[in-house]
Each structure stands twice: as structure tokens, then as C-alpha cells.
GROMACS .gro file of C-alpha atoms in nm:
model
  370
    1MET     CA    1  -0.017   0.000   0.016
    2VAL     CA    2   0.125   0.330  -0.068
    3VAL     CA    3   0.102   0.575   0.199
    4ALA     CA    4   0.126   0.923   0.049
    5ALA     CA    5   0.281   1.210   0.265
    6SER     CA    6   0.226   1.568   0.255
    7VAL     CA    7   0.469   1.724   0.007
    8VAL     CA    8   0.561   2.125   0.024
    9VAL     CA    9   0.773   2.310  -0.175
   10ALA     CA   10   0.761   2.636   0.026
   11VAL     CA   11   1.068   2.777   0.215
   12GLY     CA   12   1.046   2.686   0.605
   13THR     CA   13   0.706   2.557   0.574
   14VAL     CA   14   0.626   2.323   0.772
   15THR     CA   15   0.456   1.981   0.680
   16GLY     CA   16   0.327   1.853   1.032
   17MET     CA   17   0.124   1.601   1.138
   18ILE     CA   18  -0.122   1.439   1.409
   19ARG     CA   19  -0.213   1.087   1.444
   20ALA     CA   20  -0.584   0.986   1.667
   21LEU     CA   21  -0.700   0.860   1.938
   22ASP     CA   22  -0.711   0.550   2.038
   23ASP     CA   23  -0.955   0.504   2.257
   24GLU     CA   24  -1.273   0.713   2.341
   25ARG     CA   25  -1.296   0.945   2.691
   26ASP     CA   26  -1.596   1.043   2.855
   27THR     CA   27  -1.503   1.366   2.946
   28ASN     CA   28  -1.409   1.670   2.766
   29THR     CA   29  -1.013   1.689   2.943
   30ALA     CA   30  -0.708   1.629   2.829
   31ARG     CA   31  -0.557   1.318   3.044
   32PRO     CA   32  -0.240   1.105   3.097
   33ASP     CA   33  -0.291   0.728   2.980
   34ALA     CA   34  -0.104   0.402   3.223
   35SER     CA   35   0.167   0.514   3.051
   36GLY     CA   36   0.137   0.874   3.053
   37ALA     CA   37   0.063   0.964   2.723
   38THR     CA   38  -0.118   1.232   2.666
   39LEU     CA   39  -0.456   1.163   2.524
   40LEU     CA   40  -0.717   1.397   2.315
   41VAL     CA   41  -1.019   1.329   2.414
   42PRO     CA   42  -1.332   1.461   2.139
   43LEU     CA   43  -1.525   1.739   2.179
   44PRO     CA   44  -1.884   1.854   2.096
   45ASP     CA   45  -2.025   1.954   1.771
   46VAL     CA   46  -1.984   2.296   1.703
   47PRO     CA   47  -2.294   2.538   1.522
   48SER     CA   48  -2.312   2.512   1.151
   49VAL     CA   49  -2.022   2.684   0.941
   50SER     CA   50  -2.001   2.903   0.681
   51ASN     CA   51  -1.761   2.933   0.430
   52SER     CA   52  -1.770   3.288   0.448
   53PRO     CA   53  -1.449   3.478   0.555
   54SER     CA   54  -1.716   3.638   0.791
   55ALA     CA   55  -1.834   3.347   0.947
   56LYS     CA   56  -1.854   3.445   1.337
   57ALA     CA   57  -1.897   3.130   1.581
   58SER     CA   58  -2.198   3.260   1.873
   59SER     CA   59  -1.987   3.468   2.214
   60SER     CA   60  -2.065   3.733   2.422
   61ALA     CA   61  -1.684   3.690   2.577
   62ARG     CA   62  -1.470   3.889   2.424
   63PRO     CA   63  -1.203   3.738   2.217
   64LYS     CA   64  -0.823   3.753   2.251
   65LYS     CA   65  -0.521   3.686   2.079
   66THR     CA   66  -0.286   3.389   2.157
   67ALA     CA   67   0.095   3.405   2.156
   68ALA     CA   68   0.102   3.044   2.037
   69THR     CA   69   0.017   3.145   1.688
   70GLY     CA   70  -0.107   3.507   1.705
   71ALA     CA   71  -0.483   3.478   1.599
   72VAL     CA   72  -0.787   3.637   1.761
   73ARG     CA   73  -0.929   3.332   1.943
   74LYS     CA   74  -1.253   3.326   2.087
   75PRO     CA   75  -1.212   3.179   2.468
   76ARG     CA   76  -1.133   2.822   2.484
   77ARG     CA   77  -1.440   2.600   2.571
   78THR     CA   78  -1.265   2.289   2.688
   79ALA     CA   79  -1.004   2.213   2.922
   80THR     CA   80  -0.626   2.279   2.764
   81VAL     CA   81  -0.458   2.060   2.571
   82THR     CA   82  -0.139   1.916   2.699
   83VAL     CA   83   0.194   2.025   2.480
   84SER     CA   84   0.494   1.883   2.514
   85PRO     CA   85   0.758   2.006   2.690
   86ARG     CA   86   1.057   1.888   2.483
   87LEU     CA   87   0.930   1.894   2.106
   88TYR     CA   88   0.971   2.229   1.897
   89ARG     CA   89   0.702   2.377   1.683
   90HIS     CA   90   0.782   2.492   1.380
   91PRO     CA   91   0.615   2.846   1.424
   92GLU     CA   92   0.496   2.860   1.001
   93SER     CA   93   0.274   2.600   0.891
   94GLN     CA   94  -0.050   2.622   0.648
   95VAL     CA   95  -0.233   2.553   0.979
   96LEU     CA   96  -0.104   2.862   1.120
   97ASP     CA   97  -0.161   3.047   0.774
   98TRP     CA   98  -0.501   2.936   0.773
   99VAL     CA   99  -0.614   2.967   1.196
  100ARG     CA  100  -0.424   3.340   1.137
  101ALA     CA  101  -0.629   3.413   0.836
  102HIS     CA  102  -0.951   3.311   0.972
  103PRO     CA  103  -1.006   3.438   1.369
  104ASP     CA  104  -1.386   3.429   1.354
  105ASP     CA  105  -1.439   3.084   1.230
  106PRO     CA  106  -1.595   2.887   1.431
  107ARG     CA  107  -1.359   2.636   1.369
  108THR     CA  108  -1.077   2.798   1.443
  109GLU     CA  109  -1.072   2.732   1.835
  110VAL     CA  110  -1.052   2.360   1.813
  111ILE     CA  111  -0.816   2.393   1.509
  112ALA     CA  112  -0.576   2.663   1.705
  113ASP     CA  113  -0.600   2.426   2.036
  114ARG     CA  114  -0.564   2.021   1.872
  115ILE     CA  115  -0.336   2.125   1.596
  116ALA     CA  116  -0.165   2.433   1.543
  117ASP     CA  117  -0.021   2.467   1.915
  118GLN     CA  118   0.091   2.097   1.882
  119PRO     CA  119   0.469   2.035   1.747
  120ALA     CA  120   0.483   1.917   1.469
  121ALA     CA  121   0.740   1.747   1.161
  122VAL     CA  122   0.906   2.025   0.959
  123TRP     CA  123   0.943   1.844   0.596
  124PHE     CA  124   1.192   1.919   0.358
  125ALA     CA  125   1.022   1.760   0.018
  126ASP     CA  126   1.081   2.009  -0.276
  127PHE     CA  127   1.522   1.908  -0.387
  128THR     CA  128   1.647   2.273  -0.378
  129PRO     CA  129   2.050   2.185  -0.289
  130SER     CA  130   2.071   2.568  -0.274
  131THR     CA  131   1.883   2.666  -0.004
  132ILE     CA  132   1.847   2.358   0.152
  133THR     CA  133   2.127   2.395   0.445
  134SER     CA  134   1.975   2.785   0.562
  135ARG     CA  135   1.637   2.620   0.551
  136VAL     CA  136   1.770   2.283   0.809
  137ARG     CA  137   1.977   2.545   1.017
  138ALA     CA  138   1.650   2.840   1.059
  139VAL     CA  139   1.495   2.540   1.222
  140THR     CA  140   1.711   2.370   1.411
  141SER     CA  141   1.891   2.737   1.514
  142GLY     CA  142   1.529   2.791   1.593
  143ALA     CA  143   1.473   2.453   1.870
  144ALA     CA  144   1.812   2.518   2.035
  145ALA     CA  145   1.682   2.884   2.096
  146GLN     CA  146   1.352   2.743   2.311
  147ASP     CA  147   1.543   2.445   2.434
  148ARG     CA  148   1.370   2.215   2.269
  149VAL     CA  149   1.393   1.896   2.042
  150PRO     CA  150   1.342   1.916   1.619
  151VAL     CA  151   1.146   1.669   1.393
  152VAL     CA  152   1.288   1.735   1.002
  153VAL     CA  153   1.172   1.521   0.740
  154PRO     CA  154   1.416   1.492   0.469
  155TYR     CA  155   1.185   1.320   0.180
  156ALA     CA  156   1.401   1.401  -0.175
  157ILE     CA  157   1.491   1.011  -0.222
  158PRO     CA  158   1.543   0.892  -0.609
  159ASP     CA  159   1.172   0.808  -0.748
  160ARG     CA  160   1.022   0.934  -0.418
  161ASP     CA  161   0.655   0.719  -0.387
  162CYS     CA  162   0.726   0.518  -0.718
  163GLY     CA  163   0.561   0.785  -0.920
  164GLY     CA  164   0.304   0.856  -0.704
  165ALA     CA  165   0.096   1.161  -0.582
  166SER     CA  166   0.445   1.270  -0.400
  167GLU     CA  167   0.632   1.184  -0.628
  168GLY     CA  168   0.900   1.389  -0.691
  169GLY     CA  169   1.286   1.379  -0.545
  170ALA     CA  170   1.658   1.452  -0.706
  171ASP     CA  171   1.695   1.343  -1.007
  172ASP     CA  172   1.980   1.057  -0.885
  173PHE     CA  173   2.167   0.960  -0.634
  174ASP     CA  174   2.468   1.153  -0.703
  175ALA     CA  175   2.250   1.489  -0.677
  176TYR     CA  176   2.055   1.298  -0.341
  177ASP     CA  177   2.418   1.184  -0.154
  178ALA     CA  178   2.524   1.555  -0.178
  179TRP     CA  179   2.141   1.677  -0.111
  180ILE     CA  180   2.222   1.546   0.175
  181ASP     CA  181   2.579   1.601   0.268
  182ASP     CA  182   2.398   2.014   0.266
  183PHE     CA  183   2.153   1.910   0.461
  184ALA     CA  184   2.303   1.748   0.742
  185ALA     CA  185   2.576   2.073   0.767
  186GLY     CA  186   2.206   2.265   0.925
  187LEU     CA  187   2.181   2.076   1.145
  188GLY     CA  188   2.347   2.276   1.378
  189SER     CA  189   2.512   2.042   1.803
  190GLY     CA  190   2.232   1.956   1.899
  191GLU     CA  191   1.916   1.707   1.991
  192VAL     CA  192   1.724   1.671   1.680
  193VAL     CA  193   1.525   1.373   1.561
  194VAL     CA  194   1.565   1.251   1.206
  195ILE     CA  195   1.289   1.086   1.006
  196LEU     CA  196   1.405   0.934   0.714
  197GLU     CA  197   1.251   0.923   0.371
  198PRO     CA  198   0.902   0.758   0.432
  199ASP     CA  199   0.829   0.465   0.258
  200SER     CA  200   1.111   0.458   0.096
  201ILE     CA  201   1.208   0.078   0.220
  202ALA     CA  202   0.892  -0.057   0.309
  203GLN     CA  203   0.810   0.094  -0.035
  204SER     CA  204   1.050  -0.012  -0.268
  205ASP     CA  205   0.917  -0.343  -0.406
  206CYS     CA  206   0.819  -0.106  -0.708
  207LEU     CA  207   1.198  -0.079  -0.753
  208SER     CA  208   1.431  -0.350  -0.920
  209ASP     CA  209   1.690  -0.515  -0.745
  210GLY     CA  210   1.965  -0.300  -0.850
  211GLN     CA  211   1.724   0.043  -0.799
  212ARG     CA  212   1.697  -0.119  -0.509
  213ALA     CA  213   2.026  -0.156  -0.377
  214ASP     CA  214   2.128   0.165  -0.498
  215ARG     CA  215   1.831   0.330  -0.290
  216PHE     CA  216   1.924   0.127   0.060
  217ALA     CA  217   2.325   0.194  -0.005
  218ALA     CA  218   2.201   0.578   0.007
  219LEU     CA  219   2.022   0.541   0.289
  220ALA     CA  220   2.294   0.371   0.500
  221ARG     CA  221   2.485   0.700   0.368
  222ALA     CA  222   2.226   0.962   0.458
  223GLY     CA  223   2.256   0.809   0.802
  224ARG     CA  224   2.635   0.809   0.848
  225VAL     CA  225   2.683   1.191   0.752
  226LEU     CA  226   2.322   1.336   0.930
  227LYS     CA  227   2.468   1.154   1.306
  228ALA     CA  228   2.881   1.223   1.176
  229ALA     CA  229   2.695   1.622   1.125
  230ASP     CA  230   2.549   1.598   1.441
  231PRO     CA  231   2.671   1.332   1.729
  232LYS     CA  232   2.327   1.457   1.909
  233ALA     CA  233   2.117   1.391   1.604
  234ARG     CA  234   1.849   1.081   1.626
  235VAL     CA  235   1.816   0.914   1.307
  236TYR     CA  236   1.487   0.682   1.260
  237TYR     CA  237   1.480   0.428   0.928
  238ASP     CA  238   1.113   0.327   0.773
  239ALA     CA  239   0.960   0.076   0.909
  240GLY     CA  240   0.628   0.118   0.740
  241HIS     CA  241   0.327  -0.003   0.953
  242SER     CA  242   0.185  -0.302   1.117
  243ASP     CA  243  -0.081  -0.351   0.794
  244TRP     CA  244   0.210  -0.363   0.548
  245ASN     CA  245   0.518  -0.589   0.564
  246PRO     CA  246   0.570  -0.837   0.816
  247ALA     CA  247   0.801  -0.859   1.076
  248GLY     CA  248   1.059  -0.993   0.948
  249GLN     CA  249   1.025  -0.873   0.615
  250GLN     CA  250   1.038  -0.560   0.705
  251ALA     CA  251   1.387  -0.568   0.886
  252SER     CA  252   1.529  -0.746   0.616
  253LEU     CA  253   1.500  -0.499   0.429
  254LEU     CA  254   1.613  -0.214   0.702
  255ARG     CA  255   1.922  -0.407   0.774
  256GLN     CA  256   1.977  -0.387   0.411
  257ALA     CA  257   1.953  -0.008   0.447
  258GLY     CA  258   2.190   0.020   0.721
  259ALA     CA  259   1.913   0.084   0.975
  260ALA     CA  260   2.071  -0.167   1.215
  261SER     CA  261   2.466   0.015   1.264
  262ALA     CA  262   2.493   0.249   1.553
  263ALA     CA  263   2.652   0.418   1.269
  264SER     CA  264   2.407   0.554   1.065
  265SER     CA  265   2.079   0.453   1.275
  266ASP     CA  266   1.886   0.517   1.640
  267GLY     CA  267   1.545   0.286   1.515
  268ILE     CA  268   1.257   0.238   1.272
  269PHE     CA  269   0.974   0.474   1.250
  270SER     CA  270   0.615   0.339   1.165
  271ASN     CA  271   0.261   0.500   1.080
  272VAL     CA  272   0.366   0.764   0.892
  273SER     CA  273   0.079   0.877   0.704
  274ASN     CA  274  -0.144   0.595   0.823
  275PHE     CA  275  -0.395   0.540   1.094
  276HIS     CA  276  -0.301   0.177   1.245
  277ALA     CA  277  -0.322   0.235   1.620
  278THR     CA  278  -0.074   0.321   1.891
  279SER     CA  279  -0.158  -0.072   2.022
  280ALA     CA  280  -0.071  -0.197   1.712
  281GLU     CA  281   0.241  -0.001   1.621
  282ILE     CA  282   0.377  -0.099   1.887
  283ALA     CA  283   0.373  -0.445   1.931
  284TYR     CA  284   0.465  -0.433   1.572
  285ASP     CA  285   0.801  -0.199   1.621
  286ARG     CA  286   0.934  -0.407   1.887
  287GLN     CA  287   0.905  -0.718   1.662
  288VAL     CA  288   1.061  -0.539   1.415
  289LEU     CA  289   1.336  -0.429   1.641
  290ALA     CA  290   1.417  -0.753   1.742
  291ALA     CA  291   1.413  -0.962   1.433
  292LEU     CA  292   1.639  -0.650   1.277
  293GLY     CA  293   1.901  -0.702   1.568
  294GLY     CA  294   2.190  -0.451   1.603
  295PRO     CA  295   2.244  -0.220   1.913
  296ALA     CA  296   2.022  -0.302   2.189
  297GLY     CA  297   1.975   0.103   2.207
  298LEU     CA  298   1.769   0.085   1.881
  299GLY     CA  299   1.384   0.232   2.004
  300ALA     CA  300   1.103   0.322   1.755
  301VAL     CA  301   0.917   0.640   1.727
  302ILE     CA  302   0.527   0.605   1.575
  303ASP     CA  303   0.329   0.860   1.402
  304THR     CA  304   0.029   0.946   1.604
  305SER     CA  305  -0.105   1.230   1.401
  306ARG     CA  306  -0.451   1.024   1.305
  307ASN     CA  307  -0.512   0.705   1.451
  308GLY     CA  308  -0.741   0.800   1.706
  309ASN     CA  309  -0.997   0.586   1.529
  310GLY     CA  310  -0.748   0.355   1.426
  311ALA     CA  311  -0.726   0.234   1.022
  312PRO     CA  312  -1.002   0.197   0.834
  313ALA     CA  313  -1.191  -0.128   0.755
  314ASP     CA  314  -1.181  -0.110   0.389
  315GLY     CA  315  -0.796  -0.052   0.407
  316GLN     CA  316  -0.883   0.281   0.281
  317TRP     CA  317  -0.537   0.529   0.322
  318CYS     CA  318  -0.597   0.829   0.103
  319ASP     CA  319  -0.769   1.112   0.326
  320PRO     CA  320  -1.071   0.795   0.480
  321ALA     CA  321  -1.350   0.975   0.656
  322GLY     CA  322  -1.410   0.888   1.038
  323ARG     CA  323  -1.059   0.926   1.153
  324LYS     CA  324  -0.967   1.109   1.467
  325ILE     CA  325  -0.631   1.271   1.624
  326GLY     CA  326  -0.405   1.093   1.877
  327ARG     CA  327  -0.157   1.069   2.084
  328ALA     CA  328  -0.016   1.386   2.179
  329PRO     CA  329   0.326   1.415   2.075
  330THR     CA  330   0.587   1.357   2.300
  331LEU     CA  331   0.938   1.197   2.360
  332ASP     CA  332   0.846   1.037   2.716
  333THR     CA  333   0.573   0.724   2.642
  334GLY     CA  334   0.691   0.480   2.907
  335GLU     CA  335   0.680   0.195   2.667
  336SER     CA  336   1.018   0.018   2.673
  337ARG     CA  337   1.193   0.030   2.314
  338ILE     CA  338   0.957   0.286   2.215
  339ASP     CA  339   1.125   0.626   2.176
  340GLY     CA  340   0.897   0.860   2.134
  341TYR     CA  341   0.449   0.952   1.965
  342LEU     CA  342   0.563   1.194   1.737
  343TRP     CA  343   0.294   1.425   1.456
  344VAL     CA  344   0.493   1.369   1.149
  345LYS     CA  345   0.132   1.405   0.932
  346LEU     CA  346  -0.034   1.729   0.999
  347PRO     CA  347  -0.409   1.654   1.041
  348GLY     CA  348  -0.544   1.802   0.789
  349GLU     CA  349  -0.307   1.799   0.517
  350SER     CA  350  -0.433   1.560   0.236
  351ASP     CA  351  -0.319   1.244   0.138
  352GLY     CA  352  -0.352   1.383  -0.233
  353CYS     CA  353  -0.745   1.283  -0.251
  354LYS     CA  354  -0.971   1.573  -0.076
  355GLY     CA  355  -0.691   1.780  -0.231
  356ALA     CA  356  -0.336   1.738  -0.388
  357ALA     CA  357  -0.120   1.604  -0.132
  358GLY     CA  358   0.028   1.846   0.096
  359THR     CA  359  -0.275   2.098   0.084
  360PHE     CA  360  -0.457   2.194   0.340
  361THR     CA  361  -0.832   2.182   0.445
  362ALA     CA  362  -0.988   2.364   0.732
  363SER     CA  363  -1.308   2.109   0.696
  364TYR     CA  364  -1.122   1.766   0.686
  365ALA     CA  365  -0.897   1.934   0.930
  366TYR     CA  366  -1.220   2.056   1.182
  367ASP     CA  367  -1.308   1.630   1.139
  368LEU     CA  368  -1.019   1.508   1.291
  369ALA     CA  369  -0.964   1.723   1.562
  370ARG     CA  370  -1.329   1.796   1.690
   0.00000   0.00000   0.00000
């Protein structure tokens, strides 16, 4: 199954992504579950929404600005949503642009609280070698100034997405290697989480044996370059998700791509741009890690941005209805070998069905968040 990742080509733009709740709660608060992770609980419906920019929600209270978004916001109808004290939220994204431009839309409060205020990954999906170092540095230096950990996504592997909705990337591996060198030069010296090329391993069956070998060699090199440039960088490799390849098969592919080597890897990531329940991903990732071998310290991070209701029964992956955002981003999961729950795919940014891949749709974001 192809998992379309969000593509953003504007300089400095975030393509953060957020996953859904694993269970429903009977109160309208954010609270920790047994593992210490924060869950975002569903909200009641709001009045019907007008598509007009001038549409206003009914409220007799005075609106106020939020420091997080700079948008005028109506008084909260919900308890404060917990935000990770460690992860970085880049101040530019499509969802933040929408929130700032629509202070009076009745959906704005929910989208701002539940999505825009949460830390999310920053994607580098356009192949622009001349600016990649400065753009990465802008994110990592911004995070360092706040003593936070950024999550960055290099997404420019040749033959990306096998020609699907998120196609693109470098023309060849020489160009890709040079791009990775420039990417690494922007990392700085602080902590950073690198989600290295979503779908690049799980989806490699579209390639010939020779093409696959070239891709895996480039990924192994990329991990080494990134970790050498910043010893505090944590680099994670593509494990697909729990309903894609069997754990043993995926581990074999990961091993060929360098994911079992401490010189290039800190472990694996799963569920990026998908919807599988966190519990299923935890079990799957542990199976992959066990089969992978390598240092005992290898761990996994899980994209929880849209997995609150789990995956659709029919296997639909492209903007399926009925999904919800999931566990809030954190690097403290309370689960062995699970290093973090991250929002890699920003809720509301399309997989390619509700809009072009990577474009933001407020109605989609609101349905996921409420």
C-alpha cells in the first residue's frame, strides 16, 4: 500500500502530521493514560460552519490573542490541551496560516488548540540544493533557542513514492548524496529527530533489484552523514506500518539499508501518514526491532497524528472519513523501546484525495480534531 506523504515546497514551511485517539474518553479534558502519554479527547459539535471568511461563532465574551499563533481566538470551550515541553513547534505551517487568516471561523478554536498548537515535523520535500542548508538551519536554530527538540523529515529520495501522488525527489543518487550532505550541514549541534525518507524502504518493491540496492546504499550513507554531522541527531528508518510488510521481511529490508548499524541509525519509525492504532504499532515495532538485531539501544517512534480511531476496515489510506487525531506528541512514552509518539503528518493536510497532496483543508482538519 502506498502511503502518500505530505509535500510542501514553500521555504520554511512545516508539514507536521498528527495521529488519532486509540480510545474514546467520557470527559472533555486532556489527561494521561496508563503509560503517561497524553490523549486528546473528542469535543462536542459546534454550530454549523459557513464557508464565508466573515462567518462568526456566537460568543458574548471578548476575543483574545494567543501567543502561540498570533490569531484572535474566542474563549476556550475546552480544558487546556497538554503540549510537549521538549518538542519544537515551528512557527510556520499551513494550519497556522489558516488559523491566523480565520479568527472568526467557528472551527478556528478547535483547529488551533488541537492541531496548530502542537509540535509537528518539518518536511523538506522540494529538491532545492541551493537553500537546503539554510532552511534546515532555520528550524534547528529556532528549536535550540527555545531549548526544544525539532523533528525534521528529509524527503527527496529518487523515484519517491513510486510515481504516486507524492512523486518527486532528486534526479539521481549523486544529486541525492550531495543534498544530504547539505541537509546535514544545517543540523547544528543540538538534539534533533530525523525521520529519514518515509516509504523509502517499505515501498521499495516498485524498484528493480539494482535500483533497490542503490537506494539502500544511499539511505545507509545518509544516516552516517547525518549522525556524523551532529552526534546528538537521532536518525530513524522507515518500517512502514503494522499492516504492510511482515516484521521479519521489513527487518531484512531495514538491515540492508543500514538501520541496524549504530553508525547510521537510532532505530525505526512507523505509521507515517497512516492510521493504525498505537497499540498495534508498538507490538509491530518491537517485533521488527527484535528481528532487526543491532545495538540494544535501537528504538522506534510512531506517528500518532491521525490514528485515534484506528485504520479503516477497508484499508483506505487516502484521506479516509471517520478518522481522529491521536496521542499528543511526546518523547516520554513510558513504553520500552518506543522512543516517541510524533506528529509527522499534520492533520488537515491531504494525502492526495481531498486536495493535492500536502494541501491544507480546514473541514478535514476540523473533522479530525473535534
